[in-house]
C-alpha cells in the first residue's frame, strides 16, 4: 500500500491563511450582513449526514450522486456522506425540527462542501459555499426576492459587474414530462451525433443533455425543441411574472433555454449568475425553486427556493484584498520592560486596541518584523523609558518619532487609528 504523505494537502483541498482567509472572512461577514437585511437567520447543519439525505434527493443520474460523493461506513456501520451541497441538509433539518409552523423560513449558511471532482482553477474537492434558502412561500415573489438578495450581495462584494444573470423555467412536473417525451424523440433521431455521456443521459435524464459542453452535443442542441414552448399555462405565468418583477427591480437578465441545472430537485425557476472571468468554471451563484424536495424526504408539501455561491469563485473575482486591521507593536528591551509590556498589552487589548508583541532579536530586527507584520506603529520600552515615564512611538509608514507619556498613550493611538 502506498503511504500517504504527512506534509501536504489532499488534491483539490487547500489551506486558507492570511490574505485568502481574510477574503473568506470578508465574503462571509458581508453575506451574513446583507442576508440579515432580507430577514435571514443562520443555520448550521452537520458536515456529514446519512447518505440517502443526498442520494435520494439530488438524483441518481446527477454527477454528484453517481460519481462525486465522499461516502463511507462509520464504525457503527452507518452509511454516511460528507455533504456535497447545503440544501438537502437544510430541508432535512426543517422536517426534523418541525418548522412548518414558522413559515416563511429564511435560512442562510456558510461552510465546506465536498465533491470528488477533477480539480482545476475554481473547482475543488473541498470548497466553501454561502447559501440562502427561503422555505414556505409559493408565490414567485419569493423567487424574485431571492434573486434580489443575490444581486445586492454580488454588488456589495464588488463583483456584480463581472457577473451576468441567466434564468430559465423547467416548469412543473406535467410540463417537464411532456417536454421530456419530445426531447427524447428528437435526440433519438440524432443518436450517432451525441457524446457517450449524453447517450447515457438519454434514458436517465435527457434534460441534462441540453447543458452539455461537448461540441457534437452543442450542435444537436441547436435545433432541439425548446422547453419554454412546452410549459403549461401555470408554469408560463409564473415565469413571466418573475421576468416582469426583475424588470421592475432593474436587475438585468438573459433567458438561457439550455440552463437546466444538475440536480433533480428543481422545478419552475432555475438561475445562475455566471462570469466570463473564470474559464470553464463560470457559475458563481446558482439556484432555483425546489417545491417537491420536502415531500421526497418524507416531510410536508413545502414550496421553497434558494441558491448557493462558491466562496473560492467569489474570492477569485474580488480584485482587492480586504484591508487588514493594523496593530501597534510593543518592543520591550530588558526583563523589566518585558513584564511591563505584557501588562500594558493586556490593558490596551481590553480597551479594544490591536496589539502585537516584538518578542526577540535585536532592536532593528524587531522593528523590521513589526513593519513586515503591517503594524502602524512601534512603541519602544527600555529601562530609560520606564524611569522617565516617557516613551518613543515610531510611526512605521513615515518613520516619524513621537515622544509621549504613558498617560497620553491611548489617546494618541486612538488619534492615529482614526487618521
Ligand atoms: P451547485 O450549482 O451545485 O448548487 O453549487 C452552487 C455553487 O457552488 C456553484 O455555482 C459554484 O459557485 C460552487 N461550486 C460548486 N461546485 C464547486 C467546486 N467543486 N469547487 C468550487 N466551487 C463549486 C447547489 O449546491 C445547490 N444546493 C444550490 C441551491 C440552493 N439551490 C437551491 N438552494
Short mmCIF file of C-alpha atoms and ligand atoms in Angstrom, two decimals:
data_model
loop_
_atom_site.label_atom_id
_atom_site.label_comp_id
_atom_site.label_asym_id
_atom_site.label_seq_id
_atom_site.Cartn_x
_atom_site.Cartn_y
_atom_site.Cartn_z
CA UNK A 1 0.00 0.00 0.00
CA UNK A 2 1.23 3.47 -0.85
CA UNK A 3 1.93 5.58 2.26
CA UNK A 4 0.13 8.88 2.39
CA UNK A 5 2.25 11.98 2.87
CA UNK A 6 2.08 13.74 6.24
CA UNK A 7 3.10 17.16 5.00
CA UNK A 8 0.82 18.03 2.09
CA UNK A 9 -2.86 18.63 1.45
CA UNK A 10 -5.09 16.16 -0.39
CA UNK A 11 -5.55 17.04 -4.08
CA UNK A 12 -8.40 19.52 -4.51
CA UNK A 13 -8.19 20.86 -0.94
CA UNK A 14 -6.37 23.95 0.28
CA UNK A 15 -5.40 25.90 3.38
CA UNK A 16 -6.84 29.35 3.91
CA UNK A 17 -4.24 31.54 5.53
CA UNK A 18 -3.62 35.28 5.83
CA UNK A 19 -4.98 37.03 2.73
CA UNK A 20 -7.06 34.06 1.47
CA UNK A 21 -8.52 33.63 4.98
CA UNK A 22 -9.18 37.38 5.13
CA UNK A 23 -11.02 37.24 1.80
CA UNK A 24 -13.06 34.28 3.06
CA UNK A 25 -13.99 36.11 6.27
CA UNK A 26 -14.87 39.29 4.34
CA UNK A 27 -17.15 37.39 1.95
CA UNK A 28 -18.87 35.51 4.77
CA UNK A 29 -19.32 38.58 7.00
CA UNK A 30 -20.62 40.72 4.13
CA UNK A 31 -23.02 37.96 3.05
CA UNK A 32 -24.50 37.49 6.51
CA UNK A 33 -24.87 41.27 6.93
CA UNK A 34 -26.72 41.58 3.59
CA UNK A 35 -28.83 38.45 4.28
CA UNK A 36 -29.86 39.89 7.67
CA UNK A 37 -31.33 42.90 5.81
CA UNK A 38 -33.54 40.45 3.93
CA UNK A 39 -34.65 38.76 7.16
CA UNK A 40 -32.40 35.66 7.04
CA UNK A 41 -31.16 33.89 10.17
CA UNK A 42 -28.26 31.45 10.30
CA UNK A 43 -28.49 27.67 10.06
CA UNK A 44 -25.59 25.29 10.62
CA UNK A 45 -26.18 21.68 9.66
CA UNK A 46 -23.71 18.81 10.20
CA UNK A 47 -20.95 18.28 7.66
CA UNK A 48 -21.94 14.63 7.30
CA UNK A 49 -25.41 13.12 7.04
CA UNK A 50 -26.90 9.72 6.27
CA UNK A 51 -26.10 9.08 2.61
CA UNK A 52 -29.78 8.93 1.46
CA UNK A 53 -30.24 12.59 2.51
CA UNK A 54 -28.26 13.31 -0.65
CA UNK A 55 -28.61 10.21 -2.79
CA UNK A 56 -32.45 10.24 -2.71
CA UNK A 57 -32.77 13.96 -3.34
CA UNK A 58 -30.13 15.09 -5.82
CA UNK A 59 -30.91 12.36 -8.37
CA UNK A 60 -29.25 9.03 -9.19
CA UNK A 61 -28.24 10.33 -12.61
CA UNK A 62 -26.71 13.55 -11.24
CA UNK A 63 -22.91 13.82 -11.39
CA UNK A 64 -22.81 14.38 -7.65
CA UNK A 65 -24.59 11.14 -6.70
CA UNK A 66 -23.21 8.98 -9.50
CA UNK A 67 -19.54 9.83 -9.06
CA UNK A 68 -18.67 12.65 -6.68
CA UNK A 69 -19.83 11.77 -3.17
CA UNK A 70 -17.42 11.12 -0.33
CA UNK A 71 -19.32 8.22 1.24
CA UNK A 72 -18.13 5.86 3.95
CA UNK A 73 -19.34 3.40 6.53
CA UNK A 74 -18.54 4.52 10.06
CA UNK A 75 -17.51 2.29 12.95
CA UNK A 76 -21.17 1.75 13.89
CA UNK A 77 -21.97 0.51 10.38
CA UNK A 78 -23.93 3.61 9.29
CA UNK A 79 -23.64 4.70 5.66
CA UNK A 80 -22.67 8.36 5.77
CA UNK A 81 -21.58 11.02 3.29
CA UNK A 82 -19.76 14.32 3.56
CA UNK A 83 -22.25 16.90 2.34
CA UNK A 84 -21.80 17.78 -1.34
CA UNK A 85 -24.23 20.72 -1.06
CA UNK A 86 -26.32 22.52 1.57
CA UNK A 87 -29.97 22.39 0.50
CA UNK A 88 -30.77 18.74 1.32
CA UNK A 89 -29.37 19.11 4.86
CA UNK A 90 -31.35 22.31 5.42
CA UNK A 91 -34.59 20.62 4.32
CA UNK A 92 -33.76 17.56 6.48
CA UNK A 93 -33.38 19.97 9.44
CA UNK A 94 -36.63 21.75 8.53
CA UNK A 95 -38.51 18.44 8.59
CA UNK A 96 -36.77 17.02 11.67
CA UNK A 97 -37.26 20.21 13.72
CA UNK A 98 -40.92 20.50 12.65
CA UNK A 99 -40.53 24.06 11.44
CA UNK A 100 -43.57 24.20 9.17
CA UNK A 101 -45.45 26.45 11.62
CA UNK A 102 -42.64 29.00 11.29
CA UNK A 103 -43.20 29.67 7.58
CA UNK A 104 -41.81 31.58 5.88
CA UNK A 105 -38.38 30.43 6.97
CA UNK A 106 -35.36 32.30 5.71
CA UNK A 107 -32.14 30.43 6.38
CA UNK A 108 -28.60 31.41 5.49
CA UNK A 109 -25.48 29.27 5.78
CA UNK A 110 -21.81 29.02 5.03
CA UNK A 111 -19.38 26.16 5.22
CA UNK A 112 -17.43 23.44 3.44
CA UNK A 113 -18.90 21.10 0.82
CA UNK A 114 -17.20 18.02 -0.65
CA UNK A 115 -17.27 16.66 -4.20
CA UNK A 116 -14.85 14.26 -5.84
CA UNK A 117 -14.43 16.40 -8.98
CA UNK A 118 -11.42 16.91 -11.22
CA UNK A 119 -9.65 19.84 -9.56
CA UNK A 120 -8.84 22.94 -11.61
CA UNK A 121 -8.97 26.71 -11.14
CA UNK A 122 -12.28 27.46 -9.35
CA UNK A 123 -13.11 23.77 -8.86
CA UNK A 124 -12.04 21.91 -5.73
CA UNK A 125 -12.86 18.77 -3.78
CA UNK A 126 -13.38 20.64 -0.54
CA UNK A 127 -14.84 24.03 -1.35
CA UNK A 128 -16.90 26.53 0.58
CA UNK A 129 -20.37 27.85 -0.10
CA UNK A 130 -22.63 30.55 1.20
CA UNK A 131 -26.27 29.75 0.62
CA UNK A 132 -29.80 31.09 1.14
CA UNK A 133 -32.99 29.04 1.42
CA UNK A 134 -36.46 30.63 1.53
CA UNK A 135 -38.89 27.95 2.68
CA UNK A 136 -42.69 28.18 2.66
CA UNK A 137 -43.60 30.77 0.01
CA UNK A 138 -45.27 29.55 -3.14
CA UNK A 139 -45.65 32.94 -4.80
CA UNK A 140 -42.99 33.71 -7.39
CA UNK A 141 -42.31 36.94 -5.48
CA UNK A 142 -40.12 34.70 -3.30
CA UNK A 143 -38.03 33.77 -6.36
CA UNK A 144 -37.59 37.45 -7.16
CA UNK A 145 -36.64 38.32 -3.59
CA UNK A 146 -34.08 35.51 -3.62
CA UNK A 147 -32.51 36.86 -6.80
CA UNK A 148 -32.63 40.38 -5.37
CA UNK A 149 -30.61 39.15 -2.37
CA UNK A 150 -28.03 37.53 -4.66
CA UNK A 151 -27.82 40.64 -6.84
CA UNK A 152 -27.35 43.00 -3.88
CA UNK A 153 -24.76 40.72 -2.34
CA UNK A 154 -22.67 40.39 -5.51
CA UNK A 155 -22.72 44.18 -5.86
CA UNK A 156 -21.74 44.69 -2.27
CA UNK A 157 -18.82 42.30 -2.70
CA UNK A 158 -17.76 44.39 -5.70
CA UNK A 159 -18.15 41.55 -8.22
CA UNK A 160 -21.62 42.39 -9.60
CA UNK A 161 -20.24 44.00 -12.76
CA UNK A 162 -18.28 40.81 -13.53
CA UNK A 163 -21.37 38.59 -13.38
CA UNK A 164 -24.44 38.22 -15.59
CA UNK A 165 -27.72 36.59 -14.63
CA UNK A 166 -29.25 33.77 -16.68
CA UNK A 167 -32.68 32.38 -15.89
CA UNK A 168 -34.88 29.61 -17.22
CA UNK A 169 -38.01 27.73 -16.26
CA UNK A 170 -38.10 23.95 -16.23
CA UNK A 171 -41.81 24.15 -15.37
CA UNK A 172 -43.85 21.83 -13.19
CA UNK A 173 -43.84 18.03 -13.48
CA UNK A 174 -46.59 17.99 -16.10
CA UNK A 175 -44.68 20.41 -18.34
CA UNK A 176 -41.41 18.57 -17.86
CA UNK A 177 -42.94 15.15 -18.60
CA UNK A 178 -44.46 16.46 -21.85
CA UNK A 179 -41.18 18.10 -22.82
CA UNK A 180 -39.07 15.06 -21.93
CA UNK A 181 -41.11 12.99 -24.39
CA UNK A 182 -40.50 15.30 -27.37
CA UNK A 183 -36.89 15.75 -26.39
CA UNK A 184 -36.20 12.01 -26.27
CA UNK A 185 -37.86 11.65 -29.69
CA UNK A 186 -35.65 14.40 -31.08
CA UNK A 187 -32.38 13.08 -29.60
CA UNK A 188 -33.19 9.52 -30.69
CA UNK A 189 -33.11 10.77 -34.29
CA UNK A 190 -29.59 12.19 -33.74
CA UNK A 191 -28.17 9.46 -31.55
CA UNK A 192 -24.99 8.93 -33.56
CA UNK A 193 -24.00 12.61 -33.13
CA UNK A 194 -24.36 12.60 -29.33
CA UNK A 195 -21.42 12.12 -26.94
CA UNK A 196 -21.17 8.89 -24.94
CA UNK A 197 -22.18 10.74 -21.74
CA UNK A 198 -25.25 12.17 -23.44
CA UNK A 199 -26.26 8.77 -24.84
CA UNK A 200 -26.28 7.50 -21.24
CA UNK A 201 -28.28 10.54 -20.12
CA UNK A 202 -30.93 9.97 -22.76
CA UNK A 203 -32.72 7.34 -20.68
CA UNK A 204 -31.74 8.68 -17.24
CA UNK A 205 -32.10 12.46 -17.51
CA UNK A 206 -32.39 13.76 -21.10
CA UNK A 207 -32.78 17.40 -19.99
CA UNK A 208 -29.15 17.40 -18.84
CA UNK A 209 -28.03 16.90 -22.46
CA UNK A 210 -29.19 20.49 -23.05
CA UNK A 211 -26.37 21.97 -20.97
CA UNK A 212 -23.66 19.64 -22.29
CA UNK A 213 -20.37 21.35 -23.19
CA UNK A 214 -19.41 18.67 -25.80
CA UNK A 215 -19.06 20.07 -29.33
CA UNK A 216 -21.28 17.44 -31.02
CA UNK A 217 -23.99 17.82 -28.35
CA UNK A 218 -23.95 21.60 -28.72
CA UNK A 219 -24.65 21.22 -32.46
CA UNK A 220 -27.50 18.78 -31.88
CA UNK A 221 -28.90 21.09 -29.17
CA UNK A 222 -29.09 24.00 -31.59
CA UNK A 223 -32.29 22.65 -33.19
CA UNK A 224 -33.65 20.80 -30.15
CA UNK A 225 -37.27 21.52 -29.16
CA UNK A 226 -37.49 24.42 -26.71
CA UNK A 227 -38.54 23.83 -23.12
CA UNK A 228 -40.38 27.13 -22.88
CA UNK A 229 -42.65 26.08 -25.78
CA UNK A 230 -43.83 23.14 -23.64
CA UNK A 231 -44.64 24.91 -20.38
CA UNK A 232 -48.26 24.63 -19.31
CA UNK A 233 -50.23 27.81 -18.54
CA UNK A 234 -49.44 27.87 -14.80
CA UNK A 235 -45.71 27.41 -15.33
CA UNK A 236 -45.61 30.02 -18.08
CA UNK A 237 -47.48 32.55 -15.95
CA UNK A 238 -45.07 32.13 -13.04
CA UNK A 239 -42.06 32.55 -15.29
CA UNK A 240 -43.49 35.66 -16.99
CA UNK A 241 -44.35 37.17 -13.61
CA UNK A 242 -40.75 36.71 -12.43
CA UNK A 243 -39.40 38.39 -15.56
CA UNK A 244 -41.70 41.39 -15.06
CA UNK A 245 -40.71 41.83 -11.45
CA UNK A 246 -36.99 41.52 -12.28
CA UNK A 247 -37.50 44.29 -14.81
CA UNK A 248 -39.22 46.39 -12.10
CA UNK A 249 -36.17 45.86 -9.90
CA UNK A 250 -33.91 46.75 -12.83
CA UNK A 251 -31.98 43.51 -12.42
CA UNK A 252 -30.71 42.62 -15.90
CA UNK A 253 -31.10 39.01 -17.00
CA UNK A 254 -31.00 36.80 -20.06
CA UNK A 255 -33.13 33.73 -20.70
CA UNK A 256 -30.97 30.69 -21.35
CA UNK A 257 -33.19 27.84 -22.53
CA UNK A 258 -30.33 25.39 -22.06
CA UNK A 259 -29.95 26.13 -18.38
CA UNK A 260 -31.35 23.08 -16.59
CA UNK A 261 -29.04 22.65 -13.55
CA UNK A 262 -27.53 19.37 -12.47
CA UNK A 263 -29.74 18.45 -9.51
CA UNK A 264 -33.07 16.63 -9.65
CA UNK A 265 -34.94 18.60 -7.03
CA UNK A 266 -35.58 21.71 -9.13
CA UNK A 267 -38.87 22.83 -10.70
CA UNK A 268 -40.02 26.11 -12.30
CA UNK A 269 -37.32 28.79 -11.95
CA UNK A 270 -33.63 27.93 -12.27
CA UNK A 271 -30.97 30.63 -12.42
CA UNK A 272 -27.26 31.26 -12.41
CA UNK A 273 -25.05 34.31 -12.01
CA UNK A 274 -22.15 33.50 -14.32
CA UNK A 275 -18.89 35.15 -15.18
CA UNK A 276 -16.61 35.13 -18.18
CA UNK A 277 -13.54 35.61 -15.97
CA UNK A 278 -13.08 32.10 -14.57
CA UNK A 279 -12.74 29.96 -17.68
CA UNK A 280 -14.94 26.88 -17.73
CA UNK A 281 -15.93 27.20 -14.05
CA UNK A 282 -18.25 30.05 -14.93
CA UNK A 283 -21.07 29.54 -12.40
CA UNK A 284 -20.61 31.85 -9.44
CA UNK A 285 -24.02 31.66 -7.77
CA UNK A 286 -26.67 29.11 -8.71
CA UNK A 287 -30.10 28.12 -7.56
CA UNK A 288 -33.76 27.67 -8.21
CA UNK A 289 -37.10 26.51 -6.88
CA UNK A 290 -37.44 23.09 -5.26
CA UNK A 291 -41.09 22.70 -4.22
CA UNK A 292 -41.03 18.88 -4.19
CA UNK A 293 -37.93 18.28 -2.08
CA UNK A 294 -39.51 18.21 1.39
CA UNK A 295 -42.05 15.58 0.30
CA UNK A 296 -39.35 13.41 -1.31
CA UNK A 297 -37.61 13.45 2.09
CA UNK A 298 -40.76 12.43 3.97
CA UNK A 299 -41.81 15.94 5.05
CA UNK A 300 -44.88 18.08 4.39
CA UNK A 301 -45.52 19.58 0.95
CA UNK A 302 -43.42 22.73 1.03
CA UNK A 303 -42.68 25.37 -1.57
CA UNK A 304 -39.08 26.60 -1.43
CA UNK A 305 -36.47 28.47 -3.41
CA UNK A 306 -32.80 29.23 -2.83
CA UNK A 307 -29.26 29.50 -4.11
CA UNK A 308 -25.66 28.86 -3.20
CA UNK A 309 -22.41 30.51 -4.28
CA UNK A 310 -18.85 29.20 -4.26
CA UNK A 311 -16.72 31.30 -1.93
CA UNK A 312 -13.49 30.47 -3.81
CA UNK A 313 -15.04 31.68 -7.06
CA UNK A 314 -16.24 34.89 -5.38
CA UNK A 315 -12.77 35.29 -3.93
CA UNK A 316 -11.10 34.86 -7.33
CA UNK A 317 -13.33 37.61 -8.70
CA UNK A 318 -12.65 40.02 -5.83
CA UNK A 319 -9.94 42.36 -7.04
CA UNK A 320 -8.61 43.92 -3.86
CA UNK A 321 -7.62 42.24 -0.64
CA UNK A 322 -9.87 43.37 2.20
CA UNK A 323 -7.88 45.77 4.36
CA UNK A 324 -6.44 44.03 7.41
CA UNK A 325 -6.66 45.86 10.71
CA UNK A 326 -3.25 47.13 11.80
CA UNK A 327 -1.70 46.73 15.22
CA UNK A 328 0.69 48.75 17.36
CA UNK A 329 3.76 46.69 18.22
CA UNK A 330 5.26 46.88 21.72
CA UNK A 331 9.00 46.31 21.77
CA UNK A 332 10.39 45.70 25.25
CA UNK A 333 14.13 45.87 25.89
CA UNK A 334 15.17 44.06 29.08
CA UNK A 335 13.38 41.92 31.68
CA UNK A 336 11.64 44.76 33.50
CA UNK A 337 10.30 46.16 30.23
CA UNK A 338 9.06 42.74 29.16
CA UNK A 339 6.80 42.30 32.17
CA UNK A 340 5.73 45.95 31.88
CA UNK A 341 4.79 45.46 28.20
CA UNK A 342 2.84 42.31 28.97
CA UNK A 343 0.69 44.31 31.41
CA UNK A 344 0.41 47.27 29.01
CA UNK A 345 -0.62 44.97 26.11
CA UNK A 346 -3.28 43.34 28.31
CA UNK A 347 -4.72 46.74 29.24
CA UNK A 348 -4.62 48.08 25.65
CA UNK A 349 -6.30 44.95 24.29
CA UNK A 350 -9.02 45.16 26.94
CA UNK A 351 -9.66 48.69 25.67
CA UNK A 352 -10.08 47.38 22.11
CA UNK A 353 -6.63 48.14 20.64
CA UNK A 354 -4.87 45.66 18.37
CA UNK A 355 -1.50 44.94 19.90
CA UNK A 356 1.41 42.89 18.61
CA UNK A 357 4.50 41.99 20.66
CA UNK A 358 8.04 42.23 19.34
CA UNK A 359 9.38 39.30 21.33
CA UNK A 360 13.00 38.65 20.46
CA UNK A 361 16.01 39.64 18.35
CA UNK A 362 17.89 42.92 18.27
CA UNK A 363 16.02 46.21 18.08
CA UNK A 364 16.48 46.64 14.36
CA UNK A 365 15.18 43.11 13.61
CA UNK A 366 12.20 43.62 15.82
CA UNK A 367 11.38 46.90 14.07
CA UNK A 368 11.64 45.13 10.70
CA UNK A 369 9.33 42.34 11.96
CA UNK A 370 6.82 44.93 13.15
CA UNK A 371 6.83 46.53 9.69
CA UNK A 372 6.54 43.18 7.94
CA UNK A 373 3.55 42.31 10.17
CA UNK A 374 1.95 45.53 8.84
CA UNK A 375 1.91 47.26 12.25
CA UNK A 376 1.26 51.00 12.01
CA UNK A 377 3.49 51.96 14.94
CA UNK A 378 6.08 50.56 17.33
CA UNK A 379 6.43 51.55 20.96
CA UNK A 380 9.94 51.00 22.30
CA UNK A 381 10.14 50.40 26.03
CA UNK A 382 13.53 50.09 27.81
CA UNK A 383 14.88 50.87 31.29
CA UNK A 384 15.33 54.51 30.38
CA UNK A 385 11.70 54.91 29.27
CA UNK A 386 10.48 53.17 32.41
CA UNK A 387 12.42 55.51 34.68
CA UNK A 388 11.46 58.75 32.85
CA UNK A 389 7.87 57.67 32.07
CA UNK A 390 8.35 58.99 28.54
CA UNK A 391 8.12 56.68 25.52
CA UNK A 392 9.09 56.85 21.88
CA UNK A 393 6.38 55.86 19.42
CA UNK A 394 7.65 55.30 15.90
CA UNK A 395 5.12 55.61 13.07
CA UNK A 396 6.29 52.88 10.75
CA UNK A 397 4.93 54.20 7.43
CA UNK A 398 6.51 57.65 7.77
CA UNK A 399 9.40 56.96 10.18
CA UNK A 400 8.18 59.85 12.36
CA UNK A 401 9.11 59.61 16.08
CA UNK A 402 6.65 60.86 18.67
CA UNK A 403 7.57 61.37 22.32
CA UNK A 404 4.69 60.77 24.70
CA UNK A 405 3.86 59.99 28.29
CA UNK A 406 2.12 56.76 29.26
CA UNK A 407 -1.00 58.65 30.34
CA UNK A 408 -1.37 60.02 26.77
CA UNK A 409 -0.70 56.71 25.01
CA UNK A 410 -4.29 55.56 24.49
CA UNK A 411 -5.49 58.98 23.30
CA UNK A 412 -2.59 59.20 20.84
CA UNK A 413 -3.12 55.68 19.49
CA UNK A 414 -6.82 56.38 19.02
CA UNK A 415 -5.99 59.53 17.03
CA UNK A 416 -3.58 57.56 14.85
CA UNK A 417 -6.12 54.80 14.14
CA UNK A 418 -8.77 57.34 13.15
CA UNK A 419 -6.39 59.18 10.80
P1 LIG B 1 -24.47 23.98 -7.25
O1 LIG B 1 -24.69 24.62 -8.58
O2 LIG B 1 -24.10 22.56 -7.24
O3 LIG B 1 -25.82 24.21 -6.44
O4 LIG B 1 -23.39 24.79 -6.45
C1 LIG B 1 -23.54 26.17 -6.16
C2 LIG B 1 -22.24 26.92 -6.38
O5 LIG B 1 -21.17 26.28 -5.69
C3 LIG B 1 -21.78 26.95 -7.84
O6 LIG B 1 -22.40 28.00 -8.55
C4 LIG B 1 -20.28 27.20 -7.67
O7 LIG B 1 -20.04 28.59 -7.48
C5 LIG B 1 -19.96 26.48 -6.39
N1 LIG B 1 -19.32 25.17 -6.64
C6 LIG B 1 -19.93 24.02 -6.99
N2 LIG B 1 -19.03 23.01 -7.12
C7 LIG B 1 -17.82 23.55 -6.81
C8 LIG B 1 -16.48 23.01 -6.75
N3 LIG B 1 -16.21 21.74 -6.96
N4 LIG B 1 -15.48 23.86 -6.42
C9 LIG B 1 -15.74 25.16 -6.15
N5 LIG B 1 -16.97 25.71 -6.19
C10 LIG B 1 -18.00 24.92 -6.52
C11 LIG B 1 -26.01 23.80 -5.16
O8 LIG B 1 -25.14 23.42 -4.44
C12 LIG B 1 -27.45 23.99 -4.68
N6 LIG B 1 -27.54 23.47 -3.32
C13 LIG B 1 -27.84 25.46 -4.76
C14 LIG B 1 -29.22 25.72 -4.23
C15 LIG B 1 -29.56 26.18 -3.02
N7 LIG B 1 -30.33 25.52 -4.92
C16 LIG B 1 -31.38 25.82 -4.15
N8 LIG B 1 -30.92 26.21 -2.97
#
